[in-house]
mmCIF file of C-alpha atoms in Angstrom:
data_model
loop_
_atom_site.group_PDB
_atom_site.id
_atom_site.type_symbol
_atom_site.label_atom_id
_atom_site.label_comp_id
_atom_site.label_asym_id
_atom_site.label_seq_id
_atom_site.Cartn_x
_atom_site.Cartn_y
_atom_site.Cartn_z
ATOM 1 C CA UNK A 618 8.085 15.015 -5.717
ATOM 2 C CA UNK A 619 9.240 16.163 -2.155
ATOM 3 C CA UNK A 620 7.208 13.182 -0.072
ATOM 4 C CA UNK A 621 8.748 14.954 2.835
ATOM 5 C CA UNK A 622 5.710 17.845 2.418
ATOM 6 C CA UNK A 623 2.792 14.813 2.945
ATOM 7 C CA UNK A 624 0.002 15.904 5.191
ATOM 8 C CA UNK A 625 -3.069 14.490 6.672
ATOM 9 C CA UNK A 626 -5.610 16.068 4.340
ATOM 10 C CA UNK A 627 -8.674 13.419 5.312
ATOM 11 C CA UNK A 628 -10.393 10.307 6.441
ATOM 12 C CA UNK A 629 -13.428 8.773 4.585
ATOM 13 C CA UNK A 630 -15.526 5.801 5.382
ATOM 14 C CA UNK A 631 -17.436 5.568 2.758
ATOM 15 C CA UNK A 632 -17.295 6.350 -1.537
ATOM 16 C CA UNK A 633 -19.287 9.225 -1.904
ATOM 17 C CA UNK A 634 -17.045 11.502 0.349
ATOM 18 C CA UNK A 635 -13.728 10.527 -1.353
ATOM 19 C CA UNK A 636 -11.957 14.461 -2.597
ATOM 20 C CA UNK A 637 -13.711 15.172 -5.534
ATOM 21 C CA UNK A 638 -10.401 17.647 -6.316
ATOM 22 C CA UNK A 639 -8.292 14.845 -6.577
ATOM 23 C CA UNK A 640 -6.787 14.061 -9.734
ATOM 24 C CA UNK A 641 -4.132 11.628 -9.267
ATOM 25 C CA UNK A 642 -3.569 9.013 -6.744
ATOM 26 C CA UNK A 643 -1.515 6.139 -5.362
ATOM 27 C CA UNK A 644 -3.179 3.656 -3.119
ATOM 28 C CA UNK A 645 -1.175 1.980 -0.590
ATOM 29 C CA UNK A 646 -2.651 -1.747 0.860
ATOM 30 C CA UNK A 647 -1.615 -4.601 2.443
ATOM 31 C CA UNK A 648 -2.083 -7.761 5.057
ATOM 32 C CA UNK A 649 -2.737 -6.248 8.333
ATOM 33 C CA UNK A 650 0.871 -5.437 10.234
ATOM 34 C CA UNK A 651 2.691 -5.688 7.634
ATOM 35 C CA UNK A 652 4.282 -2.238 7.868
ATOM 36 C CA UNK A 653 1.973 0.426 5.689
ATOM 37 C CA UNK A 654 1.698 2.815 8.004
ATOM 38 C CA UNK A 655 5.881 2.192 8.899
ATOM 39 C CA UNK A 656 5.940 2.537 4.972
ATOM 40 C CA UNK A 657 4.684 5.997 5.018
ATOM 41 C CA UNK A 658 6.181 7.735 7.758
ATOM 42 C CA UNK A 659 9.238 6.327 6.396
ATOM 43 C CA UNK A 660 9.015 7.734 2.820
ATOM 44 C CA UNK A 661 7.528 10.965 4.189
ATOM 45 C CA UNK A 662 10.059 11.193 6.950
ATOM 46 C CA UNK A 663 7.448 11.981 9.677
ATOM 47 C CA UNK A 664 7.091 9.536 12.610
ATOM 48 C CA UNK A 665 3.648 10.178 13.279
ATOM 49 C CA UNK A 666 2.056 10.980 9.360
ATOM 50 C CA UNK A 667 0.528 7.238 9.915
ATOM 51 C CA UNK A 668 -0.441 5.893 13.169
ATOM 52 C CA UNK A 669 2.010 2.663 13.664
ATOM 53 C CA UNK A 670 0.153 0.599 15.888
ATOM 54 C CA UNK A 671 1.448 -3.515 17.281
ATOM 55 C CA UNK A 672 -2.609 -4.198 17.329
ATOM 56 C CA UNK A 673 -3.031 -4.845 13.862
ATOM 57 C CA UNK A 674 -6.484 -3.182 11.768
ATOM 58 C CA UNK A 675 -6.734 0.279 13.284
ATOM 59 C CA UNK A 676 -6.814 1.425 10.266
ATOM 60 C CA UNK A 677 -10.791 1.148 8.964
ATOM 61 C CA UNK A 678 -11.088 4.494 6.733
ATOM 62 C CA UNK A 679 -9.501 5.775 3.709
ATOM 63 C CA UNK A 680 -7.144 8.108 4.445
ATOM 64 C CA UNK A 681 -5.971 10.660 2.203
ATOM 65 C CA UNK A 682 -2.449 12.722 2.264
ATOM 66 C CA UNK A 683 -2.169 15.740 0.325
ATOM 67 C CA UNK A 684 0.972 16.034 -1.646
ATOM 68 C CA UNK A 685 2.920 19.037 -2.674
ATOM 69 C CA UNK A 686 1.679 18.678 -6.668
ATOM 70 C CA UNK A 687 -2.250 19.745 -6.894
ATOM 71 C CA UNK A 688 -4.828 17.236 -6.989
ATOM 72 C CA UNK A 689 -2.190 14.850 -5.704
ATOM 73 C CA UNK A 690 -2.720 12.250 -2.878
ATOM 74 C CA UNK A 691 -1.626 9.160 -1.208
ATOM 75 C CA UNK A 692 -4.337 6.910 -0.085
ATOM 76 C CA UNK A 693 -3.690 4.923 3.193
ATOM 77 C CA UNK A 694 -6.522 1.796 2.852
ATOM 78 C CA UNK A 695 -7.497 -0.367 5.646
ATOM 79 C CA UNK A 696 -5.509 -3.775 6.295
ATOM 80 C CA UNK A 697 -7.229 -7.186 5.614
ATOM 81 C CA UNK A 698 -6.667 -10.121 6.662
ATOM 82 C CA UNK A 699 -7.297 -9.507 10.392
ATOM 83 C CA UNK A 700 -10.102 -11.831 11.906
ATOM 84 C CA UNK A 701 -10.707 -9.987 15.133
ATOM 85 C CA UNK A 702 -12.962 -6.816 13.967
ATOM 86 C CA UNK A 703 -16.839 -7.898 14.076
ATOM 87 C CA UNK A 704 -18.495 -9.265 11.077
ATOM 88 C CA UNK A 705 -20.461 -6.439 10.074
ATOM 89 C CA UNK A 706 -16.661 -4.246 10.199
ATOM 90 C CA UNK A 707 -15.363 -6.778 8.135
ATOM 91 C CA UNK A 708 -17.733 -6.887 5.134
ATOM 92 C CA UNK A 709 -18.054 -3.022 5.537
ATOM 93 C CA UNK A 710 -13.724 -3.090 4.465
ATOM 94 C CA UNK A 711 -14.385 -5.377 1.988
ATOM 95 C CA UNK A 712 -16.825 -3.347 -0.026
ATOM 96 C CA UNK A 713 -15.673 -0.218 0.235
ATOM 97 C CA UNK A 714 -11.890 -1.714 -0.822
ATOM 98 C CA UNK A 715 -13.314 -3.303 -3.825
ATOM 99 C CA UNK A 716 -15.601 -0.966 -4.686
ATOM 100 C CA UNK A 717 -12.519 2.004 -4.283
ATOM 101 C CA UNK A 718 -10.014 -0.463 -6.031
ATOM 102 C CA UNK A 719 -12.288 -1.336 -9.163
ATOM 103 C CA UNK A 720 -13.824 2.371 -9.440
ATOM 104 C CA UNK A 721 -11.946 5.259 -8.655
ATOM 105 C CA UNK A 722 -10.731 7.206 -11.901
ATOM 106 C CA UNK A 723 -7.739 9.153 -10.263
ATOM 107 C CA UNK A 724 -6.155 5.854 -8.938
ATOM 108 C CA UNK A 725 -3.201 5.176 -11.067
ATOM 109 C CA UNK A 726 -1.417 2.702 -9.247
ATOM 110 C CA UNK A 727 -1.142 0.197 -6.074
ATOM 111 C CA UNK A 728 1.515 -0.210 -3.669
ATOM 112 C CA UNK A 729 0.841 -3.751 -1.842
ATOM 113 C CA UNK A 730 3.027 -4.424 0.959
ATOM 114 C CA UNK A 731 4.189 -7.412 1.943
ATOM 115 C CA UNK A 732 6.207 -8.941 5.079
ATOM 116 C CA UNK A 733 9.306 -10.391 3.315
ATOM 117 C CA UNK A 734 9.518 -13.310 5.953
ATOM 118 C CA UNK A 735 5.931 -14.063 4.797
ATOM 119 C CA UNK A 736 5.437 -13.004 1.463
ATOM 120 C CA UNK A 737 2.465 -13.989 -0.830
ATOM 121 C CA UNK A 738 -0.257 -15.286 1.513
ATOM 122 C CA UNK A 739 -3.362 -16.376 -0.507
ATOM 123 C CA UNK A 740 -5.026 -12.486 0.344
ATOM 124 C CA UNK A 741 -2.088 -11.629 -1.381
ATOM 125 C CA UNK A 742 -2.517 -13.114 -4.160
ATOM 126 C CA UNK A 743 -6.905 -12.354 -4.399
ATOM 127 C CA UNK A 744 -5.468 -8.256 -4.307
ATOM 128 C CA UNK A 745 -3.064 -8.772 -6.768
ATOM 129 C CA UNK A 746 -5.483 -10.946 -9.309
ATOM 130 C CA UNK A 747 -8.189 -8.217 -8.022
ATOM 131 C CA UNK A 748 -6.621 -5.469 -8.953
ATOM 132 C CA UNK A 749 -4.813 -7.101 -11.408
ATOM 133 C CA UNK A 750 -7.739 -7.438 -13.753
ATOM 134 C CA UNK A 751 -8.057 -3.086 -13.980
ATOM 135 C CA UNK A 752 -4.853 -3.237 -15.732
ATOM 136 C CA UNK A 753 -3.126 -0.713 -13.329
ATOM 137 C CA UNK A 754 0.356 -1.362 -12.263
ATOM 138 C CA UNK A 755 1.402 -2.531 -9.014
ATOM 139 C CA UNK A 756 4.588 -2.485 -6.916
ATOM 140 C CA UNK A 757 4.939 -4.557 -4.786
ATOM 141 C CA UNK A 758 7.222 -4.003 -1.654
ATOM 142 C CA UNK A 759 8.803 -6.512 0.847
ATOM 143 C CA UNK A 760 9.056 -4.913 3.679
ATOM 144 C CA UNK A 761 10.819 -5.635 7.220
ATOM 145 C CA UNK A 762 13.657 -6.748 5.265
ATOM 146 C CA UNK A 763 15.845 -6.073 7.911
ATOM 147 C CA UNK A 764 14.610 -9.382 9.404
ATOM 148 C CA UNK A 765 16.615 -10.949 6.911
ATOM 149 C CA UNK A 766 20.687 -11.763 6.176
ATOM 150 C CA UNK A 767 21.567 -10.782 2.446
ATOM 151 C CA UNK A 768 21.628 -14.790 1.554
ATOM 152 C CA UNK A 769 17.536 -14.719 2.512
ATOM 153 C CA UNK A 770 17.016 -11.013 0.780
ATOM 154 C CA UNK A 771 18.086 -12.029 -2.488
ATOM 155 C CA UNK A 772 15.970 -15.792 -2.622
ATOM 156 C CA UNK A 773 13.210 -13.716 -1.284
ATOM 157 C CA UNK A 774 13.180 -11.569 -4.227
ATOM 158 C CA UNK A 775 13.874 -13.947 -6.193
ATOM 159 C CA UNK A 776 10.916 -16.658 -5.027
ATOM 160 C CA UNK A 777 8.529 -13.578 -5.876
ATOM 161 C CA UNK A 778 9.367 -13.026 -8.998
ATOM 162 C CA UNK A 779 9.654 -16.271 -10.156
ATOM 163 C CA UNK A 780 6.289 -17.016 -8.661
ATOM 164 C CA UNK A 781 4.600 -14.063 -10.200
ATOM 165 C CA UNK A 782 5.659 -14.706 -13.254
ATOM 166 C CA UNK A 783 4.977 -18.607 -13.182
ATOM 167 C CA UNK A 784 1.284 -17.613 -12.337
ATOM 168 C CA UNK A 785 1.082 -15.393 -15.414
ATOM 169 C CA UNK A 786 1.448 -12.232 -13.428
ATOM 170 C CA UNK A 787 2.136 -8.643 -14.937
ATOM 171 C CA UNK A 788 2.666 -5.364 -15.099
ATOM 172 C CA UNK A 789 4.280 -5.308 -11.282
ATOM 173 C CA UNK A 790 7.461 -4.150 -10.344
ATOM 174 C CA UNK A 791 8.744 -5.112 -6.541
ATOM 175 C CA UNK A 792 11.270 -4.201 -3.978
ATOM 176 C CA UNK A 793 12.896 -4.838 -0.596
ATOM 177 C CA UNK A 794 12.340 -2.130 2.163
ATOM 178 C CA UNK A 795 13.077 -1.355 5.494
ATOM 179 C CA UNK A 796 11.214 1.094 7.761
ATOM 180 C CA UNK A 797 13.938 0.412 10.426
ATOM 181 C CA UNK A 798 16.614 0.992 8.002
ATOM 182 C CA UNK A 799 15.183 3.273 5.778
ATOM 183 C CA UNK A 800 16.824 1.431 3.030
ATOM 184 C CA UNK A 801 14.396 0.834 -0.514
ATOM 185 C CA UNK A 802 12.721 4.396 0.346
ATOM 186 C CA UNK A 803 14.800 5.644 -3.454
ATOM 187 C CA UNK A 804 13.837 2.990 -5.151
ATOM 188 C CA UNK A 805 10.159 3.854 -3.793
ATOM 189 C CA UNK A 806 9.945 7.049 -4.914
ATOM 190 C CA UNK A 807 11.458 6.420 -8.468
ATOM 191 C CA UNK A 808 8.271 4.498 -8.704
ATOM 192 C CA UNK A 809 5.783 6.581 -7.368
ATOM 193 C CA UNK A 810 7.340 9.368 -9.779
ATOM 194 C CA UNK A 811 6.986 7.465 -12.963
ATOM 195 C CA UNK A 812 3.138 7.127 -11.983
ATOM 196 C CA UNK A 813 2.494 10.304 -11.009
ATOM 197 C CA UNK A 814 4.174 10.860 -14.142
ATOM 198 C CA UNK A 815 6.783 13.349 -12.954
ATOM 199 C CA UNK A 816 9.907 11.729 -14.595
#
């Protein structure tokens, strides 16, 4: 799949006007600020496919990106975990993440980002037992990792997976990444491929 050909396609804020022509697609989600929307214009190669933004939750739709492959699409969700959007905002995410998360057919997989210096944060770990229990796979990437010397890369990764698997976790894969180095974006894609079932 050529991510390089990813294009706005469009912006929902509620279920019943998700694409009804999709057939396959890959949700991206994680803590607010914790680099999704560096995360896509990164594997796209686009600096301005996701708005990148230091004030974290400006994302509060669904946004959809058409890939090159028919029916195709990656799904930008909102952030959570940011306390500074009005109640009424708030539980609006909430139910239309959970409701997307638990319901949509075409989803085949979740990409949960994570800040390596910061890595599984109790939202964390309610997504991954919450969309743990629809028996999709997720992958799991720690990103920023350019914050961090090789010595703190590797316990990182290791501390994850260790943790995961001590609290009966499965069916995840996970990876370092770096917007600012564009290093992990291969090892991204290999990933994305398998699900969309293109290798």
């Amino acid at each position: 799949m050529n991510y390089t050909q990813a294009r706005f396609y469009t912006t929902v804020n509620d279920l019943q006007h998700l694409p009804t022509e999709s057939t396959h697609e890959v949700a991206i989600v994680g803590r607010s600020n914790a680099g999704k929307s560096s995360l896509l214009n990164t594997l796209t190669n686009q600096n301005r496919l996701a708005y990148t933004s230091k004030t974290p939750g400006r994302t509060q739709h669904i946004n959809y990106f058409t890939l090159p492959l028919d029916g195709t699409f990656l799904v930008d969700l909102p952030g959570y975990g940011y306390a500074k959007v009005p109640e009424k905002i708030r539980t609006h995410w909430v139910k239309l993440l959970g409701d997307y998360l638990q319901a949509r057919v075409p989803l085949l997989g979740l990409v949960l980002i994570m800040d390596s210096r910061h890595p599984l944060k109790q939202l964390d770990y309610q997504m991954l037992k919450f969309f743990g229990s629809t028996g999709k796979p997720i992958h799991i990437v720690l990103s920023k990792a350019d914050k961090l010397n090789t010595q703190e890369k590797t316990k990182c990764l290791s501390l994850v997976k260790t943790q995961l698997q001590h609290d009966g976790f499965s069916n995840y894969t996970v990876q370092l990444f770096s917007s600012a180095k564009k290093t992990g974006v291969v090892e991204l894609e290999v990933i994305l491929n398998t699900w969309f079932n293109l290798e």
